[in-house]
mmCIF file of C-alpha atoms in Angstrom:
data_model
loop_
_atom_site.group_PDB
_atom_site.id
_atom_site.type_symbol
_atom_site.label_atom_id
_atom_site.label_comp_id
_atom_site.label_asym_id
_atom_site.label_seq_id
_atom_site.Cartn_x
_atom_site.Cartn_y
_atom_site.Cartn_z
ATOM 1 C CA UNK A 148 110.310 89.495 120.152
ATOM 2 C CA UNK A 149 110.930 87.668 123.435
ATOM 3 C CA UNK A 150 113.350 89.683 125.489
ATOM 4 C CA UNK A 151 114.564 90.987 128.813
ATOM 5 C CA UNK A 152 114.923 94.758 128.799
ATOM 6 C CA UNK A 153 117.094 96.650 131.232
ATOM 7 C CA UNK A 154 117.277 100.405 131.602
ATOM 8 C CA UNK A 155 119.368 102.400 131.595
ATOM 9 C CA UNK A 156 122.322 100.828 129.758
ATOM 10 C CA UNK A 157 124.762 103.239 131.335
ATOM 11 C CA UNK A 158 124.430 105.209 134.565
ATOM 12 C CA UNK A 159 126.856 107.486 136.363
ATOM 13 C CA UNK A 160 125.812 108.712 139.780
ATOM 14 C CA UNK A 161 127.214 110.000 143.036
ATOM 15 C CA UNK A 162 127.516 108.318 146.393
ATOM 16 C CA UNK A 163 124.277 108.279 148.341
ATOM 17 C CA UNK A 164 121.880 109.244 145.556
ATOM 18 C CA UNK A 165 119.129 106.648 145.352
ATOM 19 C CA UNK A 166 118.720 104.961 142.007
ATOM 20 C CA UNK A 167 116.644 102.260 140.367
ATOM 21 C CA UNK A 168 117.601 99.995 137.496
ATOM 22 C CA UNK A 169 114.559 98.586 135.763
ATOM 23 C CA UNK A 170 114.151 95.105 134.332
ATOM 24 C CA UNK A 171 111.183 93.953 132.316
ATOM 25 C CA UNK A 172 110.452 90.684 130.497
ATOM 26 C CA UNK A 173 107.698 89.897 128.000
ATOM 27 C CA UNK A 174 107.773 86.090 128.239
ATOM 28 C CA UNK A 175 105.458 85.642 131.230
ATOM 29 C CA UNK A 176 108.340 84.141 133.203
ATOM 30 C CA UNK A 177 107.870 83.417 136.882
ATOM 31 C CA UNK A 178 111.575 83.476 137.798
ATOM 32 C CA UNK A 179 113.676 86.643 137.659
ATOM 33 C CA UNK A 180 117.100 87.407 139.023
ATOM 34 C CA UNK A 181 119.779 90.088 139.281
ATOM 35 C CA UNK A 182 123.543 89.597 138.921
ATOM 36 C CA UNK A 183 126.569 91.786 139.121
ATOM 37 C CA UNK A 184 129.732 91.142 137.174
ATOM 38 C CA UNK A 185 133.135 92.375 138.251
ATOM 39 C CA UNK A 186 136.538 91.636 136.694
ATOM 40 C CA UNK A 187 137.942 88.375 138.013
ATOM 41 C CA UNK A 188 134.818 87.547 140.022
ATOM 42 C CA UNK A 189 132.450 86.277 137.356
ATOM 43 C CA UNK A 190 128.686 86.618 137.725
ATOM 44 C CA UNK A 191 127.409 86.880 141.277
ATOM 45 C CA UNK A 192 123.740 86.682 142.134
ATOM 46 C CA UNK A 193 122.235 89.598 144.079
ATOM 47 C CA UNK A 194 118.561 88.709 144.462
ATOM 48 C CA UNK A 195 116.081 86.427 142.812
ATOM 49 C CA UNK A 196 112.315 86.091 142.662
ATOM 50 C CA UNK A 197 110.316 82.921 142.170
ATOM 51 C CA UNK A 198 107.109 84.789 141.442
ATOM 52 C CA UNK A 199 105.137 87.931 142.263
ATOM 53 C CA UNK A 200 105.735 89.085 145.850
ATOM 54 C CA UNK A 201 108.327 86.318 146.414
ATOM 55 C CA UNK A 202 111.946 87.455 146.588
ATOM 56 C CA UNK A 203 115.064 86.043 148.211
ATOM 57 C CA UNK A 204 118.724 86.890 148.664
ATOM 58 C CA UNK A 205 121.462 85.651 146.423
ATOM 59 C CA UNK A 206 125.159 85.661 147.284
ATOM 60 C CA UNK A 207 125.737 89.430 147.443
ATOM 61 C CA UNK A 208 122.500 91.187 148.541
ATOM 62 C CA UNK A 209 124.030 93.833 150.825
ATOM 63 C CA UNK A 210 123.238 97.366 149.701
ATOM 64 C CA UNK A 211 120.483 96.331 147.285
ATOM 65 C CA UNK A 212 116.714 96.014 147.386
ATOM 66 C CA UNK A 213 114.286 94.503 144.930
ATOM 67 C CA UNK A 214 110.553 94.304 144.506
ATOM 68 C CA UNK A 215 108.268 92.102 142.450
ATOM 69 C CA UNK A 216 104.846 93.705 142.364
ATOM 70 C CA UNK A 217 104.103 92.559 138.824
ATOM 71 C CA UNK A 218 105.196 89.434 137.025
ATOM 72 C CA UNK A 219 106.973 91.243 134.209
ATOM 73 C CA UNK A 220 109.006 93.744 136.260
ATOM 74 C CA UNK A 221 111.837 93.244 138.734
ATOM 75 C CA UNK A 222 113.552 96.545 139.563
ATOM 76 C CA UNK A 223 116.879 96.718 141.394
ATOM 77 C CA UNK A 224 117.054 99.532 143.939
ATOM 78 C CA UNK A 225 120.184 101.052 145.416
ATOM 79 C CA UNK A 226 119.004 103.210 148.312
ATOM 80 C CA UNK A 227 122.407 104.730 149.018
ATOM 81 C CA UNK A 228 124.905 103.728 146.341
ATOM 82 C CA UNK A 229 128.581 103.495 147.198
ATOM 83 C CA UNK A 230 131.644 103.272 144.922
ATOM 84 C CA UNK A 231 132.001 99.534 145.603
ATOM 85 C CA UNK A 232 128.708 99.048 143.785
ATOM 86 C CA UNK A 233 130.301 100.237 140.564
ATOM 87 C CA UNK A 234 129.764 97.210 138.367
ATOM 88 C CA UNK A 235 128.041 95.679 135.357
ATOM 89 C CA UNK A 236 124.560 94.466 136.243
ATOM 90 C CA UNK A 237 122.469 91.838 134.470
ATOM 91 C CA UNK A 238 118.856 90.867 134.882
ATOM 92 C CA UNK A 239 117.650 87.410 133.850
ATOM 93 C CA UNK A 240 114.363 85.543 133.677
ATOM 94 C CA UNK A 241 113.122 82.029 133.063
ATOM 95 C CA UNK A 242 110.127 79.813 133.450
ATOM 96 C CA UNK A 243 109.576 78.710 137.027
ATOM 97 C CA UNK A 244 110.977 75.270 136.409
ATOM 98 C CA UNK A 245 114.743 74.946 136.222
ATOM 99 C CA UNK A 246 114.318 72.914 133.061
ATOM 100 C CA UNK A 247 114.174 76.034 130.950
ATOM 101 C CA UNK A 248 116.929 78.418 129.875
ATOM 102 C CA UNK A 249 117.710 81.743 131.503
ATOM 103 C CA UNK A 250 117.235 84.807 129.308
ATOM 104 C CA UNK A 251 119.519 87.724 130.091
ATOM 105 C CA UNK A 252 119.234 91.431 129.462
ATOM 106 C CA UNK A 253 122.005 93.418 127.805
ATOM 107 C CA UNK A 254 123.322 94.822 131.028
ATOM 108 C CA UNK A 255 123.553 98.114 132.899
ATOM 109 C CA UNK A 256 126.955 99.612 133.528
ATOM 110 C CA UNK A 257 126.812 101.573 136.764
ATOM 111 C CA UNK A 258 129.500 103.945 137.976
ATOM 112 C CA UNK A 259 129.238 105.435 141.457
ATOM 113 C CA UNK A 260 131.645 108.295 142.177
ATOM 114 C CA UNK B 123 125.001 75.224 146.689
ATOM 115 C CA UNK B 124 125.896 72.853 143.897
ATOM 116 C CA UNK B 125 129.225 73.980 142.474
ATOM 117 C CA UNK B 126 130.854 73.586 139.086
ATOM 118 C CA UNK B 127 134.549 73.739 138.207
ATOM 119 C CA UNK B 128 135.859 74.812 134.820
ATOM 120 C CA UNK B 129 139.321 75.554 133.438
ATOM 121 C CA UNK B 130 140.126 79.263 133.416
ATOM 122 C CA UNK B 131 140.966 79.358 129.735
ATOM 123 C CA UNK B 132 141.250 77.276 126.588
ATOM 124 C CA UNK B 133 142.459 77.919 123.069
ATOM 125 C CA UNK B 134 141.438 76.569 119.719
ATOM 126 C CA UNK B 135 142.053 77.118 116.052
ATOM 127 C CA UNK B 136 139.300 78.159 113.720
ATOM 128 C CA UNK B 137 137.324 75.297 112.158
ATOM 129 C CA UNK B 138 138.598 72.779 114.706
ATOM 130 C CA UNK B 139 136.403 71.123 117.342
ATOM 131 C CA UNK B 140 136.497 72.456 120.886
ATOM 132 C CA UNK B 141 135.728 70.427 123.996
ATOM 133 C CA UNK B 142 134.992 72.549 127.063
ATOM 134 C CA UNK B 143 134.910 70.494 130.274
ATOM 135 C CA UNK B 144 132.932 71.088 133.463
ATOM 136 C CA UNK B 145 133.122 69.164 136.719
ATOM 137 C CA UNK B 146 130.082 69.033 138.994
ATOM 138 C CA UNK B 147 130.787 66.259 141.463
ATOM 139 C CA UNK B 148 128.097 67.438 143.936
ATOM 140 C CA UNK B 149 125.286 67.387 141.367
ATOM 141 C CA UNK B 150 121.994 66.071 142.684
ATOM 142 C CA UNK B 151 119.963 63.476 140.846
ATOM 143 C CA UNK B 152 117.528 65.950 139.351
ATOM 144 C CA UNK B 153 119.770 68.922 138.535
ATOM 145 C CA UNK B 154 119.888 70.030 134.926
ATOM 146 C CA UNK B 155 123.272 70.977 133.476
ATOM 147 C CA UNK B 156 123.141 74.308 131.672
ATOM 148 C CA UNK B 157 125.718 76.047 129.514
ATOM 149 C CA UNK B 158 125.794 79.741 128.709
ATOM 150 C CA UNK B 159 128.284 81.917 126.902
ATOM 151 C CA UNK B 160 129.049 85.590 127.123
ATOM 152 C CA UNK B 161 130.427 87.531 124.210
ATOM 153 C CA UNK B 162 132.315 90.749 124.908
ATOM 154 C CA UNK B 163 130.041 93.599 125.987
ATOM 155 C CA UNK B 164 126.937 91.415 125.972
ATOM 156 C CA UNK B 165 124.777 89.559 128.450
ATOM 157 C CA UNK B 166 125.179 85.801 128.789
ATOM 158 C CA UNK B 167 123.241 83.764 126.250
ATOM 159 C CA UNK B 168 121.869 80.263 126.572
ATOM 160 C CA UNK B 169 123.740 77.554 124.668
ATOM 161 C CA UNK B 170 122.367 74.168 125.695
ATOM 162 C CA UNK B 171 121.167 72.126 128.648
ATOM 163 C CA UNK B 172 120.602 68.484 129.502
ATOM 164 C CA UNK B 173 119.832 66.014 132.262
ATOM 165 C CA UNK B 174 121.302 62.606 131.487
ATOM 166 C CA UNK B 175 121.450 61.970 127.775
ATOM 167 C CA UNK B 176 123.716 63.749 125.352
ATOM 168 C CA UNK B 177 122.037 66.704 123.663
ATOM 169 C CA UNK B 178 122.524 68.426 120.330
ATOM 170 C CA UNK B 179 121.269 71.724 119.000
ATOM 171 C CA UNK B 180 122.268 74.129 116.272
ATOM 172 C CA UNK B 181 124.884 75.772 118.451
ATOM 173 C CA UNK B 182 126.626 72.870 120.165
ATOM 174 C CA UNK B 183 126.502 69.407 121.653
ATOM 175 C CA UNK B 184 126.486 68.477 125.313
ATOM 176 C CA UNK B 185 128.073 65.234 126.419
ATOM 177 C CA UNK B 186 127.154 64.158 129.962
ATOM 178 C CA UNK B 187 129.165 61.543 131.817
ATOM 179 C CA UNK B 188 127.340 58.424 132.894
ATOM 180 C CA UNK B 189 127.724 59.306 136.588
ATOM 181 C CA UNK B 190 126.733 62.938 135.780
ATOM 182 C CA UNK B 191 129.684 64.279 137.730
ATOM 183 C CA UNK B 192 131.083 65.966 134.645
ATOM 184 C CA UNK B 193 129.991 67.233 131.264
ATOM 185 C CA UNK B 194 131.589 68.563 128.101
ATOM 186 C CA UNK B 195 130.347 71.258 125.782
ATOM 187 C CA UNK B 196 131.382 70.492 122.219
ATOM 188 C CA UNK B 197 131.652 73.126 119.525
ATOM 189 C CA UNK B 198 132.073 71.074 116.392
ATOM 190 C CA UNK B 199 133.807 73.698 114.266
ATOM 191 C CA UNK B 200 134.977 76.735 116.179
ATOM 192 C CA UNK B 201 134.625 80.108 114.515
ATOM 193 C CA UNK B 202 136.010 83.456 115.570
ATOM 194 C CA UNK B 203 132.505 84.351 116.746
ATOM 195 C CA UNK B 204 132.677 81.535 119.298
ATOM 196 C CA UNK B 205 135.362 83.387 121.253
ATOM 197 C CA UNK B 206 133.618 84.055 124.545
ATOM 198 C CA UNK B 207 133.433 83.126 128.214
ATOM 199 C CA UNK B 208 131.578 79.844 128.691
ATOM 200 C CA UNK B 209 129.719 79.102 131.916
ATOM 201 C CA UNK B 210 128.488 75.768 133.173
ATOM 202 C CA UNK B 211 125.820 75.897 135.900
ATOM 203 C CA UNK B 212 123.394 73.519 137.583
ATOM 204 C CA UNK B 213 119.665 74.201 137.819
ATOM 205 C CA UNK B 214 117.220 72.241 139.933
ATOM 206 C CA UNK B 215 113.906 71.522 138.195
ATOM 207 C CA UNK B 216 111.741 72.484 141.141
ATOM 208 C CA UNK B 217 111.732 74.247 144.465
ATOM 209 C CA UNK B 218 112.969 71.157 146.288
ATOM 210 C CA UNK B 219 116.447 71.518 144.819
ATOM 211 C CA UNK B 220 119.223 73.677 146.277
ATOM 212 C CA UNK B 221 120.040 75.099 142.832
ATOM 213 C CA UNK B 222 116.497 76.227 142.136
ATOM 214 C CA UNK B 223 116.515 79.943 142.829
ATOM 215 C CA UNK B 224 120.040 80.603 143.952
ATOM 216 C CA UNK B 225 122.429 80.073 141.039
ATOM 217 C CA UNK B 226 126.219 80.112 141.090
ATOM 218 C CA UNK B 227 127.956 80.970 137.830
ATOM 219 C CA UNK B 228 131.617 81.036 138.777
ATOM 220 C CA UNK B 229 134.225 82.563 136.493
ATOM 221 C CA UNK B 230 133.734 80.328 133.479
ATOM 222 C CA UNK B 231 136.208 79.363 130.755
ATOM 223 C CA UNK B 232 137.630 81.999 128.447
ATOM 224 C CA UNK B 233 137.759 80.487 124.960
ATOM 225 C CA UNK B 234 140.210 82.023 122.503
ATOM 226 C CA UNK B 235 139.860 81.053 118.852
ATOM 227 C CA UNK B 236 142.840 81.609 116.571
ATOM 228 C CA UNK B 237 142.368 82.301 112.853
#
């Protein structure tokens, strides 16, 4: 089944403890992206990647890192999480061309205390 | 970045048609218009997209204005399962477009469907 898989679904951590949220897609998509969703603010893009080893900042990249060493994986790294990064995170992928739909994962709910 | 504007909320009765509008006055000539919806506790899901002509699929229809500065997502017979947040976004078809990698979703339209 074609899908975008995020792990974990839920994560509670403490301030400053490095964490990684994984995202994997099995559709051979070139484009991948991370979003965070907060009440009243909609979906905001954190980082995106056009292809392997090509990443760029979205609207809210501060405090996050990403890497794209393989086509299928696009992990989101929080080197030193802070409480303001408590949010619902979504990963998405699509074919390189903007003509195709975005496929989203089921989300990761992160709480930083 | 190309921006879209949608009403914050809309209401409908079950089994009636719903027309969800989206304004995108700064759309470029090659941007595709995409619609997604997000059910409670789920990730956004693709609904439909189009370029110039009206489009139909099993979920909905997309009506695009002749000048492409606005579009309307049409749910022909709303059901309770259609209650969701609906997002309209623009996607460039290639790397030359400003909406290629960087995408702006906005807050979308909250659709409430009454039984």
